[in-house]
XYZ file of C-alpha atoms in Angstrom:
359
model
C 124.166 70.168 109.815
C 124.232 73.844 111.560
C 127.734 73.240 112.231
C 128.730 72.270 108.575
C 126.601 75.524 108.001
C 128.457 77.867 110.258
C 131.976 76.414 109.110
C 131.052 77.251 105.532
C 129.689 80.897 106.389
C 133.201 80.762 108.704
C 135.380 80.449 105.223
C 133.054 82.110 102.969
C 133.344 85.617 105.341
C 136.569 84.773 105.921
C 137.768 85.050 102.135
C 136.077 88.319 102.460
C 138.097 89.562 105.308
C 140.750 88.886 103.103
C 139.620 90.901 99.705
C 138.870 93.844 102.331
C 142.504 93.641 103.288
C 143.633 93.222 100.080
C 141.578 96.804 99.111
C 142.759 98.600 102.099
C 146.249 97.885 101.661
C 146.681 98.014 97.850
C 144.114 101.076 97.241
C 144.907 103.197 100.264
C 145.402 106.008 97.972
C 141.902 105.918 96.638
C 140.424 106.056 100.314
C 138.617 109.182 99.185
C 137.026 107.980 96.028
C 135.487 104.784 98.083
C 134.099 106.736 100.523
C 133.098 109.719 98.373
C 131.467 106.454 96.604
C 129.627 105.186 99.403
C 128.032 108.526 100.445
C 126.859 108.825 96.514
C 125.340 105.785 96.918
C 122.965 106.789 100.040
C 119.562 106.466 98.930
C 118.865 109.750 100.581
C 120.237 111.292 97.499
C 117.915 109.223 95.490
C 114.801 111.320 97.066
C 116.664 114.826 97.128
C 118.745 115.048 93.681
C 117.636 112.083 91.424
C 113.838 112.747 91.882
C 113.427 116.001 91.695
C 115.700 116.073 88.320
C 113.778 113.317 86.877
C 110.411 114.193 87.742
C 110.762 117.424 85.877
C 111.666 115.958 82.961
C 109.712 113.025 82.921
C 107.081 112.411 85.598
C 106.180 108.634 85.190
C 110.313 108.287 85.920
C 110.652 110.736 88.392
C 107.421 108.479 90.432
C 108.744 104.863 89.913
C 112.290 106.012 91.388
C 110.065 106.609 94.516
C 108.416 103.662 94.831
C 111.796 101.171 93.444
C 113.816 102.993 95.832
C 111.334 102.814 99.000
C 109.634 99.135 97.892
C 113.206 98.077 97.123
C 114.644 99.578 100.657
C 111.547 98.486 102.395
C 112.261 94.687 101.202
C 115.995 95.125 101.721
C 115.298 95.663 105.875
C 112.900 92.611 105.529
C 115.799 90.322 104.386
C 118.304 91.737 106.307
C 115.858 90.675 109.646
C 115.382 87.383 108.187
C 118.970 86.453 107.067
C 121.105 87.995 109.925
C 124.077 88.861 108.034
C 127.435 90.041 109.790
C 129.598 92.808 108.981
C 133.205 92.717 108.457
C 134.261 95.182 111.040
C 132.208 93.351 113.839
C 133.145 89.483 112.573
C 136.306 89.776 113.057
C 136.421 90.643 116.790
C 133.858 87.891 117.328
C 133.685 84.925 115.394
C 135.671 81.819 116.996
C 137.274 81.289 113.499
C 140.436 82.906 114.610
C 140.552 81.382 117.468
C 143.919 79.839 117.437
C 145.683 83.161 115.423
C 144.867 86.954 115.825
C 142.445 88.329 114.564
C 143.055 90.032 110.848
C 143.548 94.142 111.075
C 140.867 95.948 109.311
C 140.574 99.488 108.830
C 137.210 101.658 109.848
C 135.910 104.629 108.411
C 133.519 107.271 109.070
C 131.031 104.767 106.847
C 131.829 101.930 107.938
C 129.855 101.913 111.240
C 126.287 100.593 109.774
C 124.438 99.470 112.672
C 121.494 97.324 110.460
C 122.614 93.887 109.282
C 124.731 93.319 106.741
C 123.168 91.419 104.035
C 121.941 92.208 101.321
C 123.752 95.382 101.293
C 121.511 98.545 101.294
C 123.593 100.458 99.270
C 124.066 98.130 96.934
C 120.638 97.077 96.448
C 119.654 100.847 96.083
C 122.035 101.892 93.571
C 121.531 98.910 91.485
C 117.541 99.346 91.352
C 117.668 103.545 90.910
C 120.187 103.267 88.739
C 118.612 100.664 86.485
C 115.530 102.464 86.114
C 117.837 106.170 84.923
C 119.448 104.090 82.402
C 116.091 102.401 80.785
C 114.708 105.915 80.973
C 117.728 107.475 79.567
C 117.658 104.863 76.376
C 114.123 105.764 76.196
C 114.497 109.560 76.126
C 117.468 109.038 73.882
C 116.082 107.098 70.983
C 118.215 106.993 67.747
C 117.007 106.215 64.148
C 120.290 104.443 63.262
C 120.897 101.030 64.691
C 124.684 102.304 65.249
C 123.853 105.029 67.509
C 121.024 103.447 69.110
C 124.251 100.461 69.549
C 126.414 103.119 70.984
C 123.872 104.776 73.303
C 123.093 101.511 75.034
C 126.756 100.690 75.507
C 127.577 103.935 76.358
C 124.752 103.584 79.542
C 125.121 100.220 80.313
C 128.815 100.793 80.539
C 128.038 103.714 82.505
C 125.892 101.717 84.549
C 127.896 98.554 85.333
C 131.050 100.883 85.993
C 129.023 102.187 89.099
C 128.069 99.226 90.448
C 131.063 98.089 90.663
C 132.621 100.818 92.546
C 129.511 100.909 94.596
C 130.610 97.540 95.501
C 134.360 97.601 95.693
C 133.335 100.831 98.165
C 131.592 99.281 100.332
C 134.169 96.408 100.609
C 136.793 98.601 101.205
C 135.065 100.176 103.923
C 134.698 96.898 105.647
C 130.779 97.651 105.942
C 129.996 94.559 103.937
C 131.704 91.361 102.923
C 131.810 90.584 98.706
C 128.783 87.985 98.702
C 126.139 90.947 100.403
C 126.637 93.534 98.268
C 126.800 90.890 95.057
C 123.323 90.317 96.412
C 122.216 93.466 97.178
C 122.966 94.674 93.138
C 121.281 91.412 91.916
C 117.967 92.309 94.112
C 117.820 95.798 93.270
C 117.848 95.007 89.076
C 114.919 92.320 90.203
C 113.235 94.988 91.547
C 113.361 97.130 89.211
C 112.851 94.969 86.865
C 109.190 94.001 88.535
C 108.687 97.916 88.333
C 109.494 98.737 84.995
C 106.100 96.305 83.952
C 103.749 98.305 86.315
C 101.950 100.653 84.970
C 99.155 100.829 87.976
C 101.966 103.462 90.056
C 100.769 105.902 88.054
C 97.127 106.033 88.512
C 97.507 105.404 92.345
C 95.136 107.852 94.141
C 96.298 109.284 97.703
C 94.127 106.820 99.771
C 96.477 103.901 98.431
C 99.044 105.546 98.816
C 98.104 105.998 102.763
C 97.287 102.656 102.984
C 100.304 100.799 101.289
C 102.232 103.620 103.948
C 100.300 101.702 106.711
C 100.718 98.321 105.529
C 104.701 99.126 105.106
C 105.351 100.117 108.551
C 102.567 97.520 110.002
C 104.205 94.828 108.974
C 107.984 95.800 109.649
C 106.858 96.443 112.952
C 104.545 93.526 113.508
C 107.022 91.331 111.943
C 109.664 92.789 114.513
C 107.472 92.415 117.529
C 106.266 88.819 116.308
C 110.135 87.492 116.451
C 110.858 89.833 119.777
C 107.732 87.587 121.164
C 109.676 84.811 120.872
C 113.007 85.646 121.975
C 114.567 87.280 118.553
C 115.956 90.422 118.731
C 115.885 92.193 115.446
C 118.149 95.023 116.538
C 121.025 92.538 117.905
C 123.463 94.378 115.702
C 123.097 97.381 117.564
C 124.949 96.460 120.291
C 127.659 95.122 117.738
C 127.992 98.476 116.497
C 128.434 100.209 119.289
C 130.944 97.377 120.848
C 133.506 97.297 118.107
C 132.777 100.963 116.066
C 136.535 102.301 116.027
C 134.588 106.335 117.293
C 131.415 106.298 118.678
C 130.872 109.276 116.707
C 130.493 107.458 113.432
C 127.268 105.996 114.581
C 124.406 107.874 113.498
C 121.041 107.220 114.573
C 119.854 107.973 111.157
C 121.442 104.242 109.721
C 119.072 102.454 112.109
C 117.140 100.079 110.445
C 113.864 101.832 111.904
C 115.110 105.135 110.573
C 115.537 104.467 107.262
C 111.916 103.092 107.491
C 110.031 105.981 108.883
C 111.945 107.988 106.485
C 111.007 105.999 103.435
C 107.869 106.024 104.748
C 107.709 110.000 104.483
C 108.968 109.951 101.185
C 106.820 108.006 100.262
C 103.310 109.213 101.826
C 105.020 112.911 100.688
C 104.568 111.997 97.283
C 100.967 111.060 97.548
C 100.295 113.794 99.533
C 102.126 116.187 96.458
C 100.245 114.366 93.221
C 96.852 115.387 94.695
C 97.859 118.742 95.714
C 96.017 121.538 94.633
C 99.074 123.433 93.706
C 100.272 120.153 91.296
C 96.994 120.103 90.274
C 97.155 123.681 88.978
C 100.094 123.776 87.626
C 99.175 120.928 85.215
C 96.967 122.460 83.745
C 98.959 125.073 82.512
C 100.884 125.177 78.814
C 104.517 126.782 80.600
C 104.781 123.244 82.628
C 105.746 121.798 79.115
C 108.393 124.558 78.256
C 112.222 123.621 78.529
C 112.749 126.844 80.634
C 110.061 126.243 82.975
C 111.026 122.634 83.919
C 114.829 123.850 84.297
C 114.216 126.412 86.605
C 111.767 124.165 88.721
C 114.873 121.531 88.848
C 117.244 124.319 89.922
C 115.374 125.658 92.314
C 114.332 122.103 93.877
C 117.659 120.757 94.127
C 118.570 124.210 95.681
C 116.156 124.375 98.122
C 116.089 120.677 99.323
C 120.065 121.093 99.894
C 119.605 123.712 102.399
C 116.231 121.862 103.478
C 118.557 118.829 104.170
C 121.424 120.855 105.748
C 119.323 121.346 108.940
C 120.361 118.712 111.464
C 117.585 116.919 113.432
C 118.100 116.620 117.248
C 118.812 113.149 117.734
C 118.920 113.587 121.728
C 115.484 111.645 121.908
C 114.976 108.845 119.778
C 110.876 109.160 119.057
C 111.218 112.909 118.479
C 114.144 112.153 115.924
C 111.636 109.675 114.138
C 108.601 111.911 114.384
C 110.484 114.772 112.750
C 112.591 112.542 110.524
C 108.837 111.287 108.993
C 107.657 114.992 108.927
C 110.730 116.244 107.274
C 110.764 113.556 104.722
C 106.918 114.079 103.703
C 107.944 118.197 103.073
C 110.235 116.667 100.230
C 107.971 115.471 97.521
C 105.463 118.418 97.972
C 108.418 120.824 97.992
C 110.044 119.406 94.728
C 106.131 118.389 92.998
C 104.283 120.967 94.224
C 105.384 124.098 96.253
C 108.453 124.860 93.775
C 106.518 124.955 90.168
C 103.614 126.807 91.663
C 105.933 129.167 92.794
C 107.710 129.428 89.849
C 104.519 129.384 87.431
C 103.087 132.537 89.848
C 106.635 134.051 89.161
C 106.573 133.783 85.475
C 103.693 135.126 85.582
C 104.169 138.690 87.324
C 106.773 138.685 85.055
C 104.973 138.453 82.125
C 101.994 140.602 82.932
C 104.852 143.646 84.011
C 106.439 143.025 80.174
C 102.711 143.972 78.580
């Protein structure tokens, strides 16, 4: 039975040696676009140019982004542990499938070095859910009184929609990070997901102390599931050693696509937003009349997105690999309050001065 299993894995990953091929040599010239595609499609730019955007216009979006994108990323690491999936750019070297031919010649890129298993894909998963809820929000926001419009709209987004998940997809093909059936899976779990989140309501009226305890409960149970299966012999982080084996430069492994570090830095995110919504600065500022005012929420966008790009821009030392988790968590909580808090206080104080110098 486990053999008839493994030959039909064999000749499924197999066919998608071959569509990565086929990509790599009949779109070499669009080698930029895939991997300009598969940066995009980081979920770190989820938390530092999708939120801030969105929770200035609309708060209740700008919060379920958050918790789709980390509840979504926090289940994709949980399947990836429990369903062990290769990559393309490792398989090949390895699997006995070849063994009486070479092995097929696949190209690597500075993306393709993922060192967390493959399926479902990450990227995949977190495009499809972030994206999913911007598109229900943006038919929301955008509601017609004629049926035509209201027609066009919703083709117009969907269209938008579908077109990047497919070049999310054909990316991270191309890149050999994934084979066709993980990232196919990754876009079908991230719509569940979102779907689940678009019918909650309770985010919104979660108080800091859940928000500390779901953190908790998060990272105690990646971690408890991960020592659980080490107990017996399973070694979660087997694809590390992959990575590093058959990575074309070592230099295209970065600490930061560890399956832990994507964790702690959900994690942040996550807890940061808490920590922001019962700030006394967010607190403040809603209960002031400007918040509401087209000018006030485009300067606080503005200035977030400015300020979290140079915020990002600083490096962490990645010599040690606790202190690059520590700081990782610490830089990701300064996010939220920077973008929910810190930035429209500032700017409300700034208005302000400015208004009392006019009279």
């Amino acid at each position: 039975m486990n053999s008839i299993m493994e030959n039909g894995m064999d000749g499924l990953h197999h066919s998608g040696v071959q569509m990565v091929q086929y990509l790599q040599m009949n779109y070499k010239s669009s080698q930029d676009w895939f991997m300009f595609i598969s940066f995009a499609a980081d979920l770190r730019n989820t938390f530092f140019i999708f939120f801030p955007i969105w929770f200035h216009l609309c708060e209740s979006v700008g919060i379920k982004l958050i918790w789709v994108a980390v509840i979504g990323d926090w289940l994709n690491l949980v399947f990836k542990w429990i369903l062990f999936g290769q990559r393309p750019y490792w398989w090949v070297h390895e699997t006995s499938y070849y063994v009486n031919t070479s092995s097929p010649d696949i190209m690597q890129f500075p993306v393709t070095c993922e060192t967390g298993p493959g399926s479902p894909s990450g990227h995949a998963m977190g495009s499809s859910s972030v994206y999913y809820v911007m598109t229900c929000a943006a038919l929301s926001l955008l509601k017609s009184h004629t049926s035509f419009k209201s027609r066009c709209q919703r083709w117009c987004l969907w269209s938008f929609f579908w077109t990047v998940q497919v070049n999310v997809c054909l990316s991270r093909v191309f890149v050999a990070a994934h084979f066709p059936h993980q990232v196919i899976a990754g876009v079908i779990s991230g719509i569940v997901v979102a779907k689940v989140f678009n019918q909650l309501q309770i985010i919104y009226s979660v108080n800091l102390k859940k928000y500390i305890y779901t953190t908790v409960f998060l990272f105690s149970f990646a971690l408890g599931f991960y020592l659980l299966l080490k107990a017996y012999d399973v070694d979660l982080l087997w694809t590390l050693d992959k990575a590093s084996h058959w990575c074309s430069k070592p230099e295209w492994i970065h600490i930061d696509s560890t399956p832990f570090a994507g964790l702690i830095r959900n994690l942040g995110i996550f807890l940061g937003l808490g920590l922001a919504l019962d700030s006394e600065m967010y607190k403040y500022t809603c209960k002031e009349k400007q918040r509401t005012e087209f000018m006030f929420r485009l300067s606080c966008i503005i200035t977030s997105l400015v300020v979290l790009h140079l915020f990002d821009s600083f490096e962490l030392p990645s010599n040690v690999e606790m202190v690059f988790y520590v700081l990782s968590f610490c830089k990701s909580i300064a996010v939220p309050i920077t973008a929910v808090g810190i930035v429209p206080y500032c700017i409300l104080h700034v208005l302000r001065r400015q208004d009392k110098k006019v009279l």
